[in-house]
Tab-separated table of C-alpha atoms in Angstrom:
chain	number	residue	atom	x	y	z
A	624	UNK	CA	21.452	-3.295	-24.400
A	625	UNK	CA	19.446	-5.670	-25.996
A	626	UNK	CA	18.023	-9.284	-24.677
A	627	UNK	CA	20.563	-11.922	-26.264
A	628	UNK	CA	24.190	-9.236	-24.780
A	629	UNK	CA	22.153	-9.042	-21.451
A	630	UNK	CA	21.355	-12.733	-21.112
A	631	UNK	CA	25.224	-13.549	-22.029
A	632	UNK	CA	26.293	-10.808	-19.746
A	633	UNK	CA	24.554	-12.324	-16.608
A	634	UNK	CA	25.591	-16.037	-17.817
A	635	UNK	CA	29.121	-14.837	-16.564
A	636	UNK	CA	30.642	-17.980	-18.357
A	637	UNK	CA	28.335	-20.398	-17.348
A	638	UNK	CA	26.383	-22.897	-18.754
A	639	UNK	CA	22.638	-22.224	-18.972
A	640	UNK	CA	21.509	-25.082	-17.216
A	641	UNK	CA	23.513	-23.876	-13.935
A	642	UNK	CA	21.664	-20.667	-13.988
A	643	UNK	CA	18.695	-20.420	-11.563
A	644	UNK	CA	18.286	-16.662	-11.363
A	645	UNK	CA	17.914	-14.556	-14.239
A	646	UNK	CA	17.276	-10.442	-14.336
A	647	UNK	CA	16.977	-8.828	-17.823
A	648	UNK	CA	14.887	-5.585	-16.698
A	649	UNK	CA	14.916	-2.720	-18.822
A	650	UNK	CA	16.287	-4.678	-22.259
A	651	UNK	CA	14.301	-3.987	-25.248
A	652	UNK	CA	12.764	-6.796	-26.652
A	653	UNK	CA	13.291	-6.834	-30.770
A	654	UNK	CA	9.627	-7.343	-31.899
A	655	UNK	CA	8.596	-8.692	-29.093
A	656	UNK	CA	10.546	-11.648	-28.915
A	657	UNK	CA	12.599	-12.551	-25.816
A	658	UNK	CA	16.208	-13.306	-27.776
A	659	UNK	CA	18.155	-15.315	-26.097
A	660	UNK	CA	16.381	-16.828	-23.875
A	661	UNK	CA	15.671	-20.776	-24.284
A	662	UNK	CA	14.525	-24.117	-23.062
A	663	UNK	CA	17.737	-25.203	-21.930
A	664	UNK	CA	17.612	-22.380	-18.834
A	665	UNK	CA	15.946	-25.871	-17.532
A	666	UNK	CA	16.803	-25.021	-13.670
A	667	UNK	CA	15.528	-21.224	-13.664
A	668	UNK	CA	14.052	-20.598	-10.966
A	669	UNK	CA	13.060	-16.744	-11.045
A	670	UNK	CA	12.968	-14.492	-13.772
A	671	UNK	CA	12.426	-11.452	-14.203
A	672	UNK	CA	11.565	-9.000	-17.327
A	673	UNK	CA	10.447	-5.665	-16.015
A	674	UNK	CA	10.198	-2.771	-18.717
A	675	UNK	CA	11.819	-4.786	-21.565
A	676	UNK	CA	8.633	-3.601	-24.364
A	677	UNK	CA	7.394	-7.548	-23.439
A	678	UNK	CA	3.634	-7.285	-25.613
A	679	UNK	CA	3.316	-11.321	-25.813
A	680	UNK	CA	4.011	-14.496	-24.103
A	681	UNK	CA	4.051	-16.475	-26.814
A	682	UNK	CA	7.785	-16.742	-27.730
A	683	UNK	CA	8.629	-17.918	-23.287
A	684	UNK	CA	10.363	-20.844	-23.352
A	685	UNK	CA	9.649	-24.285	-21.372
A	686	UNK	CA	10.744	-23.089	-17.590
A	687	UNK	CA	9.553	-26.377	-15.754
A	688	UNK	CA	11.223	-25.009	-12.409
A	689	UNK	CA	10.395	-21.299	-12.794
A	690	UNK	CA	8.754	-20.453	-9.474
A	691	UNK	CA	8.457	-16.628	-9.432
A	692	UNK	CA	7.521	-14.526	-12.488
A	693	UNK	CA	8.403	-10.439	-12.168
A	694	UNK	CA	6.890	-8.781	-15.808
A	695	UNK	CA	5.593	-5.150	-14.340
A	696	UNK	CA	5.754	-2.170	-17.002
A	697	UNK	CA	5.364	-3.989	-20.268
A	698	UNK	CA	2.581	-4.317	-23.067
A	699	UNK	CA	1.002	-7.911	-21.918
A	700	UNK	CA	-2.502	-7.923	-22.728
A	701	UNK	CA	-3.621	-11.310	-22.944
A	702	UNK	CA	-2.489	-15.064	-23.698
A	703	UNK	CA	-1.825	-15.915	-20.046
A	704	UNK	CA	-3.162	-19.328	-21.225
A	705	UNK	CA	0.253	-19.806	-21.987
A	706	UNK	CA	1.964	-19.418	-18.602
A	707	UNK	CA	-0.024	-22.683	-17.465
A	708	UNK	CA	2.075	-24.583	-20.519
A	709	UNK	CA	5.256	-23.268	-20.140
A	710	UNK	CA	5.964	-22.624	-16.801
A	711	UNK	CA	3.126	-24.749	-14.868
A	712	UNK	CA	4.712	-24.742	-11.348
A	713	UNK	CA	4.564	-20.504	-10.902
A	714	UNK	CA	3.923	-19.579	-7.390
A	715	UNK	CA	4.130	-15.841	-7.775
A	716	UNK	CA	3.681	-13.721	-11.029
A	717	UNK	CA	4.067	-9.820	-11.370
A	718	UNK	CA	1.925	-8.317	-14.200
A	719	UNK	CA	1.717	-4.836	-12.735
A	720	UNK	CA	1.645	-1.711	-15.088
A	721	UNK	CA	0.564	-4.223	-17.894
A	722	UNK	CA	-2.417	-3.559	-20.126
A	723	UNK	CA	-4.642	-6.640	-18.302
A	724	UNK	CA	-8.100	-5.048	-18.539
A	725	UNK	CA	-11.067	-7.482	-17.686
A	726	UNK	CA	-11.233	-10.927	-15.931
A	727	UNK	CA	-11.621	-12.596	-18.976
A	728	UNK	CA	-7.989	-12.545	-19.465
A	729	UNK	CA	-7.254	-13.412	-15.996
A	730	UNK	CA	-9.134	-16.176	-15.975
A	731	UNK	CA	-6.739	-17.889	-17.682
A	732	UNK	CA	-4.776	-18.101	-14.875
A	733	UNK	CA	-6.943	-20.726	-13.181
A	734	UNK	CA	-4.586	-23.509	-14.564
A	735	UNK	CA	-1.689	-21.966	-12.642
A	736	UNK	CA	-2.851	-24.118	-9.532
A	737	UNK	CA	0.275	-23.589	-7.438
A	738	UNK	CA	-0.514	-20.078	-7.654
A	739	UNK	CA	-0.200	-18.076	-4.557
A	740	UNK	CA	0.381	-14.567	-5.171
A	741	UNK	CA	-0.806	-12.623	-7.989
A	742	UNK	CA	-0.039	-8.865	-8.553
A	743	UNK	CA	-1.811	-6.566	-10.806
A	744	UNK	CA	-1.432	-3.143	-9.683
A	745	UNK	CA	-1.583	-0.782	-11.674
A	746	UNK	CA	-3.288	-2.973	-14.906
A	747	UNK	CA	-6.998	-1.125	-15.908
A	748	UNK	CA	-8.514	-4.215	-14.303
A	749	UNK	CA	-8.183	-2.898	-11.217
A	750	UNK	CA	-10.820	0.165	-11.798
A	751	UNK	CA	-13.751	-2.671	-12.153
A	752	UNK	CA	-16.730	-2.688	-9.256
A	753	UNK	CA	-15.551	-5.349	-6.819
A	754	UNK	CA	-11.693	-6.099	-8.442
A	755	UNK	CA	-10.263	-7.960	-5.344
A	756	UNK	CA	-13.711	-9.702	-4.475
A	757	UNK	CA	-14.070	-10.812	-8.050
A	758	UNK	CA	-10.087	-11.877	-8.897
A	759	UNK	CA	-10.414	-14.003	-5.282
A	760	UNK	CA	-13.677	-15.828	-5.948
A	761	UNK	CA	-12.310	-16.103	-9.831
A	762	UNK	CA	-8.999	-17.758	-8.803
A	763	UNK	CA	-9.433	-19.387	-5.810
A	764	UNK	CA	-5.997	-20.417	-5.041
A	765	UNK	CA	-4.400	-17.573	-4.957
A	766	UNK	CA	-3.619	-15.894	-1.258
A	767	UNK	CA	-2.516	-12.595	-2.054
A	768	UNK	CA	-3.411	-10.302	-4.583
A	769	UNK	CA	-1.281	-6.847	-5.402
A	770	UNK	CA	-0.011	-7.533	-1.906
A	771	UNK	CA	-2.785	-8.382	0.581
A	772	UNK	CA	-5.050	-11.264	1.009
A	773	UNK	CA	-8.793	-10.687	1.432
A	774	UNK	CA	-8.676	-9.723	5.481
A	775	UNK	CA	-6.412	-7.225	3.768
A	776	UNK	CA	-3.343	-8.643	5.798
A	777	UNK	CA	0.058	-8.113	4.133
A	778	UNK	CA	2.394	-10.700	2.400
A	779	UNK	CA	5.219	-11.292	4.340
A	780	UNK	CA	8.307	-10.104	2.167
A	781	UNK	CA	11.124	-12.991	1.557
A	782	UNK	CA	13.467	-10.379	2.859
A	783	UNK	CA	12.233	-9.803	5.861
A	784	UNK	CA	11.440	-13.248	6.347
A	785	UNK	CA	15.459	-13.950	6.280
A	786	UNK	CA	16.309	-11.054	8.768
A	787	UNK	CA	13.780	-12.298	11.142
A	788	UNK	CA	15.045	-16.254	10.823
A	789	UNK	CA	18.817	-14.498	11.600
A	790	UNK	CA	17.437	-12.439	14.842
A	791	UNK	CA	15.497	-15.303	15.671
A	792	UNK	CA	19.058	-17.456	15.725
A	793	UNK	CA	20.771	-14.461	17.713
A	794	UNK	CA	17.960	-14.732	20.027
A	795	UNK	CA	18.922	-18.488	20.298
A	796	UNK	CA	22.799	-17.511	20.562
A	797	UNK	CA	21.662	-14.887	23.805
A	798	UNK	CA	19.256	-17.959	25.492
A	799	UNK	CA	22.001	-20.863	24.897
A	800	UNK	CA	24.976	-18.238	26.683
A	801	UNK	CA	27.786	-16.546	26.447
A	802	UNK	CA	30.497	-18.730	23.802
A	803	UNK	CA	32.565	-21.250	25.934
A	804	UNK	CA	35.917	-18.952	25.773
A	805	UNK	CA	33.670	-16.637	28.055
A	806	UNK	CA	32.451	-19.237	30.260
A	807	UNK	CA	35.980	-20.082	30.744
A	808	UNK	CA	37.026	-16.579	31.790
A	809	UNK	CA	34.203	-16.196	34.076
A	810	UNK	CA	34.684	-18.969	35.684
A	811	UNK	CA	38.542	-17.899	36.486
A	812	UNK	CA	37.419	-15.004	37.618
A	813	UNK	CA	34.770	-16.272	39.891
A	814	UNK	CA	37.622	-18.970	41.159
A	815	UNK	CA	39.813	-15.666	41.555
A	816	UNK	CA	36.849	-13.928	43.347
A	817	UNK	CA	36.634	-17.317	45.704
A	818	UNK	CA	40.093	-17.822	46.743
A	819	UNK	CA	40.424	-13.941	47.761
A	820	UNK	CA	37.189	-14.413	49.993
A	821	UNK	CA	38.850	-17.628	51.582
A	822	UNK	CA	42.022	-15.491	51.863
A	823	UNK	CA	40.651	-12.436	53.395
A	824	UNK	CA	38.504	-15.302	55.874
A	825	UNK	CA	41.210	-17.318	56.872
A	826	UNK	CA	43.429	-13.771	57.586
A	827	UNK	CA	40.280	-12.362	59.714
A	828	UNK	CA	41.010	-15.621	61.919
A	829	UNK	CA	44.741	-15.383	62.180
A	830	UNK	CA	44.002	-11.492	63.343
A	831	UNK	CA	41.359	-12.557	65.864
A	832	UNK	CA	43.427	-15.709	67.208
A	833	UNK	CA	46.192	-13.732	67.591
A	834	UNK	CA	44.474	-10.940	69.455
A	835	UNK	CA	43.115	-13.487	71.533
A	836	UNK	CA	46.414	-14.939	72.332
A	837	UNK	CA	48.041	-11.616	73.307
A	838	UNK	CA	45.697	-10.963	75.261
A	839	UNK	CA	45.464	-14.043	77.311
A	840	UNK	CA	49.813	-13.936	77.587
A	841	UNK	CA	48.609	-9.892	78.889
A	842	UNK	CA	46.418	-11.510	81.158
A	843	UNK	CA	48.484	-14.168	82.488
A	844	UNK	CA	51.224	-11.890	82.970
A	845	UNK	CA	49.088	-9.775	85.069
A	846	UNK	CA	48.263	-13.117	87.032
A	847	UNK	CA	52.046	-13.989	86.956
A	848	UNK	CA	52.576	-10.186	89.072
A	849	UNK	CA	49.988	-10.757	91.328
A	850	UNK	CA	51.817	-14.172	92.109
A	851	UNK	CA	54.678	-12.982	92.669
A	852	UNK	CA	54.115	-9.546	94.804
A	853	UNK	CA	51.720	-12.059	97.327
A	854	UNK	CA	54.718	-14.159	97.590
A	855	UNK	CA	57.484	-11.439	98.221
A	856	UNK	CA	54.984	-10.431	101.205
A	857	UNK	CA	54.756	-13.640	102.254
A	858	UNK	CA	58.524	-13.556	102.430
A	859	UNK	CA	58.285	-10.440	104.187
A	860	UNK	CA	55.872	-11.308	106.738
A	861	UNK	CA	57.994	-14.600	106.973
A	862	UNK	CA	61.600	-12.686	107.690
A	863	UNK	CA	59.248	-10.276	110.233
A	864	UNK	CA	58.383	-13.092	112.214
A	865	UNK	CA	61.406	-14.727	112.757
A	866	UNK	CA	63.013	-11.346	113.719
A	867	UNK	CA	59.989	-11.132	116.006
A	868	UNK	CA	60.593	-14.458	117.511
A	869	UNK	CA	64.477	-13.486	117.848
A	870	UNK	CA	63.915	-10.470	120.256
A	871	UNK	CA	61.441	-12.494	121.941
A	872	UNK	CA	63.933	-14.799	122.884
A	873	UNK	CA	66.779	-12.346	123.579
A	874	UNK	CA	64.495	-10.746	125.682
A	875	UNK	CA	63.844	-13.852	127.590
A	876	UNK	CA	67.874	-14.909	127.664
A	877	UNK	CA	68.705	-11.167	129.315
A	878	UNK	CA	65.753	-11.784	131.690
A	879	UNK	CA	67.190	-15.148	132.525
A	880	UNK	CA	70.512	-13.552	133.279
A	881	UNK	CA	69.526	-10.624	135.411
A	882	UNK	CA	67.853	-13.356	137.627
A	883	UNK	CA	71.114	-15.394	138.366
């Protein structure tokens, strides 16, 4: 597929001016021109032309928003001055697998001065005495080249950068608690849990007052008994007497008689 079907292909029917992201890898590029591609792509804000038989960047368009530049696997070779004119706010450009051989070339670059990240891996420049010492003292605003900075510390991948802001917000989720619909159940149940306790309390009581009760009626009954068999004696010993006191007189009345 060639440049100018591609580019109308990933328009998907809109206007140029709404498109911020562009990808035309592996088009072929007729005589090195980039068809299709124009200054009214004004809000573009990546692009990227890997493999497209790219051999000059004279024909790029006016990409005043372009931020990040992917050209790996083509034929560039020089006339980077160019990227400083036409796309002067580049934070991150990809000229891996080009045919970039001495610093010469790259020096062009210094006018790029939001330049971060530079990557030229694979490009012949790399095989020169002291490449990463060189490219960092030649273009000193740049923080990572081919993918490390000079303590040789990776650059952290947009990617990854995402995941960890959405784990960091699940960590937030975990610290702030469960969602309120949870609370709410928990709660209930804990209410549940509470009234059961003060159920099974207040029964514990009623069992032990009533215990306590029977026993005392037990006990009183027993005192009731005792009550009752000391008065029946009493009785007893009561009737005895009398009966006692009734021969005693008898006994005097016959004695009384036998005397007259």
């Amino acid at each position: 597929m060639d440049m100018k079907k591609r580019i109308n292909l990933e328009l998907r029917n809109r206007a140029p001016e709404e498109v911020t992201e562009l990808v035309l890898d592996n088009c072929l590029c007729v005589n090195g021109e980039i068809e299709g591609l124009n200054d009214t792509f004004k809000e573009l804000e990546f692009l990227s032309m890997a493999n497209v038989a790219l051999c000059s960047l004279a024909q790029l368009p006016s990409l005043n928003k372009l931020r990040k530049l992917e050209l790996p696997d083509n034929a560039i070779s020089g006339g980077l001055e160019v990227l400083a004119e036409k796309c002067p706010n580049l934070t991150y450009l990809n000229l891996s697998g080009n045919k970039i051989k001495d610093l010469s070339t790259v020096e062009a670059l210094q006018n790029l001065k939001n330049l971060k990240s530079l990557d030229l891996f694979n490009c012949e420049i790399t095989n020169l005495e002291d490449y990463r010492e060189s490219i960092f003292e030649l273009l000193q605003q740049i923080t990572y080249l081919d993918g490390y900075d000079q303590e040789d510390n990776e650059a952290p991948d947009s990617e990854e950068e995402e995941d960890e802001g959405n784990n960091g917000d699940e960590d937030d989720e975990d610290e702030a608690g469960l969602p309120e619909w949870c609370e709410e159940e928990e709660e209930e149940d804990e209410d549940d849990d509470e009234e059961e306790d003060e159920a099974g309390s207040e029964l514990g009581e009623g069992e032990e007052v009533g215990l306590s009760y029977l026993m005392k009626e037990e006990i009183q009954d027993e005192e009731d008994d005792d009550d009752y068999v000391e008065e029946g004696e009493e009785e007893e010993e009561e009737e005895e007497g009398l009966r006692g006191e009734k021969r005693k007189r008898d006994a005097d009345d016959d004695g009384e008689e036998e005397d007259d």
